[in-house]
Coordinates of N, CA and C in Angstrom, one line a residue:
X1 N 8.5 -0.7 -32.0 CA 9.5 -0.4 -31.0 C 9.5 -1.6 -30.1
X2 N 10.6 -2.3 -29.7 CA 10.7 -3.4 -29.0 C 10.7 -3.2 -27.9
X3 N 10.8 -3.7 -26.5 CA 11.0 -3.0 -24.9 C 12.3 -3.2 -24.7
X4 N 12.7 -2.7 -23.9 CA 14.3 -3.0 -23.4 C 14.7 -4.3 -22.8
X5 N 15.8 -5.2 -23.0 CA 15.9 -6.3 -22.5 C 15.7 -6.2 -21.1
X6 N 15.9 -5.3 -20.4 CA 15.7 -5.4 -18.9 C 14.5 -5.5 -18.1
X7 N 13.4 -5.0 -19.5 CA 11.3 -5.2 -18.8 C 11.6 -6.6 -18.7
X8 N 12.8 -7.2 -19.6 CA 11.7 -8.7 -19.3 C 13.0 -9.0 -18.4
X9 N 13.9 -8.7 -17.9 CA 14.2 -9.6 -16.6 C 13.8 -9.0 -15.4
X10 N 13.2 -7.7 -15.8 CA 12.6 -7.1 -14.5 C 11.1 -8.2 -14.0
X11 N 10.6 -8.8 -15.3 CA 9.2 -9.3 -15.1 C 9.6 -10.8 -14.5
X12 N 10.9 -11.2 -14.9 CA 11.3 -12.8 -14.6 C 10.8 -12.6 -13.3
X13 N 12.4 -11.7 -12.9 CA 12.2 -11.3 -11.6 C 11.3 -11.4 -10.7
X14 N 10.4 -10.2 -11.3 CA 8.9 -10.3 -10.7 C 8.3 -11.4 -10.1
X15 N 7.8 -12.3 -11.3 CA 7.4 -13.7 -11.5 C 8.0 -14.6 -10.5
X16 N 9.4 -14.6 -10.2 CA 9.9 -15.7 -9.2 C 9.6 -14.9 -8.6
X17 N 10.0 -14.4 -8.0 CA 9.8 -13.4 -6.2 C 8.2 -13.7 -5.7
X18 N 7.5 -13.4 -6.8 CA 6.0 -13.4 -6.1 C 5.5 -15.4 -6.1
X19 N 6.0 -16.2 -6.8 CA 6.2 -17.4 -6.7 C 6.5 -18.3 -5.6
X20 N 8.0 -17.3 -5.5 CA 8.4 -17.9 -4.0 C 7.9 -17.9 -2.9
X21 N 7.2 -16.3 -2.6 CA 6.2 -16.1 -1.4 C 5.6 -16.7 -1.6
X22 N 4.7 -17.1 -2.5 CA 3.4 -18.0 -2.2 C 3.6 -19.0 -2.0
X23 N 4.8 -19.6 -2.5 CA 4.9 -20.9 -1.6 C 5.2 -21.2 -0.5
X24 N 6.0 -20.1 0.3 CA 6.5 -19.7 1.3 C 5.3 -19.1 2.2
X25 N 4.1 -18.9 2.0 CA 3.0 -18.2 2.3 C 2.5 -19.3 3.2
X26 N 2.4 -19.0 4.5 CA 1.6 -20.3 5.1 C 0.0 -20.7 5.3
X27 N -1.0 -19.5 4.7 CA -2.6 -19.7 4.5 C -2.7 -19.5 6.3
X28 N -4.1 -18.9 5.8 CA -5.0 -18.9 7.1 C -4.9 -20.0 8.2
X29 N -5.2 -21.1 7.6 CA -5.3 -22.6 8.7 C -4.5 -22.0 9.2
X30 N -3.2 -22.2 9.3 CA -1.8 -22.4 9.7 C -1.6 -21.0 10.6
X31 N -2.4 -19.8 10.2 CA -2.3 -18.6 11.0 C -2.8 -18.6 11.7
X32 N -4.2 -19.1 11.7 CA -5.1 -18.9 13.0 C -4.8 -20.5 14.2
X33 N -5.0 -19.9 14.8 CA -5.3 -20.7 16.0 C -6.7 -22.1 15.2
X34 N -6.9 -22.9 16.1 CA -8.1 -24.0 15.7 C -9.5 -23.3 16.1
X35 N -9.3 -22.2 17.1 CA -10.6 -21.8 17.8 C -11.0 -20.5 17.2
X36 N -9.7 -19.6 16.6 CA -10.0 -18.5 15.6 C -10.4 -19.3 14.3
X37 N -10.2 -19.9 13.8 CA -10.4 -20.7 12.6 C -11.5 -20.5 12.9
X38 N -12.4 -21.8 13.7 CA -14.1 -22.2 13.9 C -14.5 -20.5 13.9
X39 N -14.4 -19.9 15.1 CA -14.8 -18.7 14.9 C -15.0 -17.5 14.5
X40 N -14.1 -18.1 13.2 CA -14.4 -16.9 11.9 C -15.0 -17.8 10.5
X41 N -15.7 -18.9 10.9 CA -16.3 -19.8 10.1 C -16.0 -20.3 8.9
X42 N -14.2 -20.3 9.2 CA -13.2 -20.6 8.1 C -14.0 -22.1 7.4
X43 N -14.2 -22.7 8.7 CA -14.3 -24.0 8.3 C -15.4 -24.8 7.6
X44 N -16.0 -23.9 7.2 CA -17.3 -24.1 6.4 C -16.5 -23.8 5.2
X45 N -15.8 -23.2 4.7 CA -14.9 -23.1 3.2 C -14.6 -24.4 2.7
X46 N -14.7 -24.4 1.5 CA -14.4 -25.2 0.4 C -13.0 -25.2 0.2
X47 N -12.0 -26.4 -0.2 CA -11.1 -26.0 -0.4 C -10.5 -24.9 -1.2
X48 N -11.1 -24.7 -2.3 CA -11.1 -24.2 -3.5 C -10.9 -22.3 -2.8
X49 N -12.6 -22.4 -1.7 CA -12.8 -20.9 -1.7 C -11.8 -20.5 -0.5
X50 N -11.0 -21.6 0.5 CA -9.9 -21.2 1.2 C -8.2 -20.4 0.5
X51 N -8.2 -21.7 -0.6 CA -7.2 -21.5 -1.9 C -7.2 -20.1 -1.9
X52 N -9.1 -19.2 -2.4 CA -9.1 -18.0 -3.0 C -8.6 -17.0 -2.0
X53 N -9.5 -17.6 -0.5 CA -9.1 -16.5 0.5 C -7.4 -16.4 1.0
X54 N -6.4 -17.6 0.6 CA -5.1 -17.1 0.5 C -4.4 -16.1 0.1
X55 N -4.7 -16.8 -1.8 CA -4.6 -15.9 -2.2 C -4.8 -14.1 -2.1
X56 N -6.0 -14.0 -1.9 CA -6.0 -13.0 -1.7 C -5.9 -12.0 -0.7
X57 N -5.2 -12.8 0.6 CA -4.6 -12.7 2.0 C -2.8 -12.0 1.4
X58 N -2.1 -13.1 0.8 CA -1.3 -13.2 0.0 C -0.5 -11.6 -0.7
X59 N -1.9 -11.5 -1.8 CA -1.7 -9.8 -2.2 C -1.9 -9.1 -1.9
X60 N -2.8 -9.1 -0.4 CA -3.6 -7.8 0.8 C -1.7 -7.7 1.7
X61 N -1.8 -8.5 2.2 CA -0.3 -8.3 2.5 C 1.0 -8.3 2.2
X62 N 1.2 -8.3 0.8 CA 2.3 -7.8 -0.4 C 2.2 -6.6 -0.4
X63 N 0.9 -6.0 -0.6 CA 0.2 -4.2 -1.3 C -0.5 -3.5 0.0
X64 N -1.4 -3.7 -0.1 CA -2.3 -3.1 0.4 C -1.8 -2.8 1.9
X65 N -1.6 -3.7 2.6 CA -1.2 -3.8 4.2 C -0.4 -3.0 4.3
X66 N 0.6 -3.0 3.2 CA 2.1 -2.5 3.5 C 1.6 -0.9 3.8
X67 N 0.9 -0.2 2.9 CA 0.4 1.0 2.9 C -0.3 1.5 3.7
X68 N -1.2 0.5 4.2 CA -2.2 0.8 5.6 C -0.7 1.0 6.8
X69 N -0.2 0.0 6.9 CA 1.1 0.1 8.2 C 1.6 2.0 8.1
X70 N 2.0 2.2 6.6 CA 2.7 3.4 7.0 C 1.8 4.7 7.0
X71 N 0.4 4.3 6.4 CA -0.8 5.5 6.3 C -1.7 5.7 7.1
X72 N -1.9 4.4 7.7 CA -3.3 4.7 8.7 C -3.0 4.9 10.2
X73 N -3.3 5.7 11.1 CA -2.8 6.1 11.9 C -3.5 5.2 13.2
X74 N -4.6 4.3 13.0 CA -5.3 3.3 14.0 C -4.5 2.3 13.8
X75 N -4.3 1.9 12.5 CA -3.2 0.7 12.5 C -2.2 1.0 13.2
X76 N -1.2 1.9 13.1 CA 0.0 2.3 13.7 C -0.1 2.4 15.2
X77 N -1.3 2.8 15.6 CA -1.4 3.0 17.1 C -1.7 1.5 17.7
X78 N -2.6 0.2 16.9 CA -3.1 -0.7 17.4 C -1.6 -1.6 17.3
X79 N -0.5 -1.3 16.2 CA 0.8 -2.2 16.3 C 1.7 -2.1 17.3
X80 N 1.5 -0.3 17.9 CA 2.1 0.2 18.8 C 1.9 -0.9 19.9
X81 N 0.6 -0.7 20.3 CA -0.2 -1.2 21.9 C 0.0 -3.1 21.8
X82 N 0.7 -3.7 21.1 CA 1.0 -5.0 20.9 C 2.2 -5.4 21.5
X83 N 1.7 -6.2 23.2 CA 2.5 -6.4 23.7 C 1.7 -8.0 24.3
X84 N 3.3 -8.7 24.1 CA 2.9 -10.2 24.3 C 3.8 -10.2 26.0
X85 N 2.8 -11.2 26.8 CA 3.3 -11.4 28.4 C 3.3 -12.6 28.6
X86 N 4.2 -13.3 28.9 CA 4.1 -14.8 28.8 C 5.4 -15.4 29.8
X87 N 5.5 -16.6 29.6 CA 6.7 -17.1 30.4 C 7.3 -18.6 29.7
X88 N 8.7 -18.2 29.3 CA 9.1 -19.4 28.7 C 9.3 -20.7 29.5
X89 N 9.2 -21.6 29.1 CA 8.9 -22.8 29.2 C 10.3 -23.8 29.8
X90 N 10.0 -24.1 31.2 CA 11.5 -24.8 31.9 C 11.6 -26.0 30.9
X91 N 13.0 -25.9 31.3 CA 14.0 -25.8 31.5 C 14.5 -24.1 30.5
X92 N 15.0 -23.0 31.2 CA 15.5 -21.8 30.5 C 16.6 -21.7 31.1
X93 N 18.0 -21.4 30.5 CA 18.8 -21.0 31.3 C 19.4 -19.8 30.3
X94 N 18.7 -19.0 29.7 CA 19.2 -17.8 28.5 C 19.3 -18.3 27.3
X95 N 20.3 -17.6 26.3 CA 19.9 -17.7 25.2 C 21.6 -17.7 24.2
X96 N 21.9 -18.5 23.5 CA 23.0 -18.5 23.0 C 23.7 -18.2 21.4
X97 N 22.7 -17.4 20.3 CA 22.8 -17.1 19.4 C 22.1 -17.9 18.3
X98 N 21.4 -18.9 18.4 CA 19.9 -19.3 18.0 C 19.2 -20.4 18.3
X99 N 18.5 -19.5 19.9 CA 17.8 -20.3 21.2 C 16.3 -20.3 20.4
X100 N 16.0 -20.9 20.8 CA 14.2 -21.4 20.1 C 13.8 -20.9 21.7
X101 N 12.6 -20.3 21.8 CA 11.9 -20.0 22.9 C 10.7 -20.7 22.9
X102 N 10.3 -21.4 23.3 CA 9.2 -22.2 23.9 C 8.1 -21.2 24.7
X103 N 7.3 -20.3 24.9 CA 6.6 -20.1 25.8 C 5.3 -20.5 26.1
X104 N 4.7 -20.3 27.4 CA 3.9 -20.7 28.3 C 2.3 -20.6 27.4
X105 N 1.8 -19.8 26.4 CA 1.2 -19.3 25.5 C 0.9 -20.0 24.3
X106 N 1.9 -20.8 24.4 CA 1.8 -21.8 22.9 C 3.0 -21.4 22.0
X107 N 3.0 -19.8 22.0 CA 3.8 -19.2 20.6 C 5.3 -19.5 21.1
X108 N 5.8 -19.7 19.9 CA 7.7 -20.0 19.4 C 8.0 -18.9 18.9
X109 N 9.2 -18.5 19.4 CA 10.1 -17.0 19.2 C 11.8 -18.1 18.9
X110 N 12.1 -17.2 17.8 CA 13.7 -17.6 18.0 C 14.2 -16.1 17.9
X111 N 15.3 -16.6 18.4 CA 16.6 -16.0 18.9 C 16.8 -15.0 17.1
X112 N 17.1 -13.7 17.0 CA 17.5 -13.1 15.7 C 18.7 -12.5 15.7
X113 N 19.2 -12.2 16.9 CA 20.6 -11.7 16.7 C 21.0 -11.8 17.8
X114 N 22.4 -11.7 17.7 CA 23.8 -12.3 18.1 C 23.5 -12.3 19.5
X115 N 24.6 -12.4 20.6 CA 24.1 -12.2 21.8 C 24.2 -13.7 22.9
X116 N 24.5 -13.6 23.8 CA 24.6 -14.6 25.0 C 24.0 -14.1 26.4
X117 N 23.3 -15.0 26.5 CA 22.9 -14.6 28.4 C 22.8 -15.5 28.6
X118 N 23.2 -15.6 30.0 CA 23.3 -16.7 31.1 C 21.6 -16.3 31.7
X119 N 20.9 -17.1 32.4 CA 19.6 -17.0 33.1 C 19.9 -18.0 34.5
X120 N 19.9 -17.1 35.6 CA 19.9 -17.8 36.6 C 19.0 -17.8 37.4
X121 N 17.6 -17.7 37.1 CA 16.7 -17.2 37.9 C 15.5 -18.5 37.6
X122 N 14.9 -18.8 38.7 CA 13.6 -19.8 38.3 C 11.9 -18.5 37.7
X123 N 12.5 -17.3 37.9 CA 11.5 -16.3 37.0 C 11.7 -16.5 35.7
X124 N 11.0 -17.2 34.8 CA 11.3 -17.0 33.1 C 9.9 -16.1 32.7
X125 N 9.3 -15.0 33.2 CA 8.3 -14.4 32.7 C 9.1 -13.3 31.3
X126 N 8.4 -13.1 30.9 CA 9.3 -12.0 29.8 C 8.1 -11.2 28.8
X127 N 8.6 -10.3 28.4 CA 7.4 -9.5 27.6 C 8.0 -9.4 25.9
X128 N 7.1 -9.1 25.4 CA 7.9 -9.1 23.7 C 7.1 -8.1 23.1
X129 N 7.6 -7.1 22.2 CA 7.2 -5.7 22.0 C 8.1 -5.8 20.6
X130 N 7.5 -4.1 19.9 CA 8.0 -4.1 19.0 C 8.7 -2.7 19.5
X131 N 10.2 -2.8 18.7 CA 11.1 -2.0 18.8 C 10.9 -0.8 18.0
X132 N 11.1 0.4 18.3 CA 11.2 1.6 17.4 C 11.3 1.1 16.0
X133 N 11.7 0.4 15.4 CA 12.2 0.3 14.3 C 11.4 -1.1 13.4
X134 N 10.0 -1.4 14.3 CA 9.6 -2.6 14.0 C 9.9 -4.0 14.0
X135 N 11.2 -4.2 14.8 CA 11.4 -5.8 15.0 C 11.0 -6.3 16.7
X136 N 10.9 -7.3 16.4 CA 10.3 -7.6 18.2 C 11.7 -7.9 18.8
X137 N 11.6 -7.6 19.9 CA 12.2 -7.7 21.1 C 11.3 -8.5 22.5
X138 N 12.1 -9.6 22.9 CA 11.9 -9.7 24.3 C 12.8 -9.6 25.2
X139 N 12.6 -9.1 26.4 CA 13.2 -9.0 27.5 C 12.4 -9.8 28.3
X140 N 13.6 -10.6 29.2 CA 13.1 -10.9 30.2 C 13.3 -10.6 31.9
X141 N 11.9 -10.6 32.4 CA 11.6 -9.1 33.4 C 12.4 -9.2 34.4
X142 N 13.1 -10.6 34.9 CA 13.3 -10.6 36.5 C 15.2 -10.2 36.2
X143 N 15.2 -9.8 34.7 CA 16.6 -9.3 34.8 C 16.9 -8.4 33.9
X144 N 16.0 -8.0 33.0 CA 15.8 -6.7 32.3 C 16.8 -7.4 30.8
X145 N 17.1 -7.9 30.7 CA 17.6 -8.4 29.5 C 17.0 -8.6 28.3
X146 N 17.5 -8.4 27.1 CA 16.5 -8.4 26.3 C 16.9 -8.8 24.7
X147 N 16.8 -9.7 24.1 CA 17.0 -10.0 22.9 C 16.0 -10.2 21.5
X148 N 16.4 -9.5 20.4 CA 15.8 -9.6 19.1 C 15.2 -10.8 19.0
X149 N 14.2 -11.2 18.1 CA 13.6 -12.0 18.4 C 12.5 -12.2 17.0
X150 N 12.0 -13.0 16.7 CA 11.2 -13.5 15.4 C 10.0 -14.8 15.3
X151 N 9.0 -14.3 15.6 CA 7.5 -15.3 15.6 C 7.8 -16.8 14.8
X152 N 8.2 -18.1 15.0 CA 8.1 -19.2 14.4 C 6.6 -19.6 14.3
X153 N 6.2 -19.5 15.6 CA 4.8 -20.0 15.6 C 4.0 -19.3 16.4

């Protein structure tokens, strides 16, 4: 009995998709900070045994992660309590449908959906949270405003 032509474009499929992520996958270095790095003694890895711990970062957060997010209820509560407080970086005057955010903290947020604000205020503090529905949101405080938003760096 032969398989259906569709197992094997289901497997092509497969094959690129998980391809693509991993090239698209940016590795530990690139996630951690330089002082999280040292202090999780990344830096004593070999290239080879960094390679492995990608990889296998890679398929923990393909599989596994995905399942902890919607089953474990510490996880869910610790994603909850994730709130970033920061202040973006002058020159701010709002945000115009895909503003790069610069903040005070180091991390880069862009702009994810549509939307215009003017900012007339020398306050650029702002908070960034996750929305009911899992996407971040920042508002910023000294005017309650608040736009979709997506981690660059």
């Amino acid at each position: 009995m032969r398989p259906h032509p569709l197992v094997y474009t289901f497997l092509a499929l497969s094959l690129s998709a998980s391809t693509a992520l991993a090239e698209d996958f940016p590795g530990v270095r690139q996630l951690m900070s330089d002082e999280q790095f040292r202090e999780a003694g990344l830096h004593k890895l070999s290239t080879g045994e960094r390679e492995a711990l990608d990889r296998w970062l890679l398929h923990y957060t393909v599989g596994d992660a995905q399942e902890l997010r919607r089953s474990n209820q510490a996880v869910q509560e610790a994603e909850e309590a994730v709130t970033i407080e920061a202040a973006i970086k002058s020159p701010f005057r709002g945000w115009d449908g895909n503003t790069v955010f610069q903040l005070d903290n180091g991390q880069v947020w862009r702009q994810r959906l549509r939307g215009r604000y003017f900012h007339r205020s020398d306050d650029n503090a702002v908070v960034i949270r996750k929305n009911l529905f899992g996407f971040w949101e920042m508002t910023v405080t000294s005017s309650g405003k608040t736009v979709g938003v997506t981690r660059v760096n």
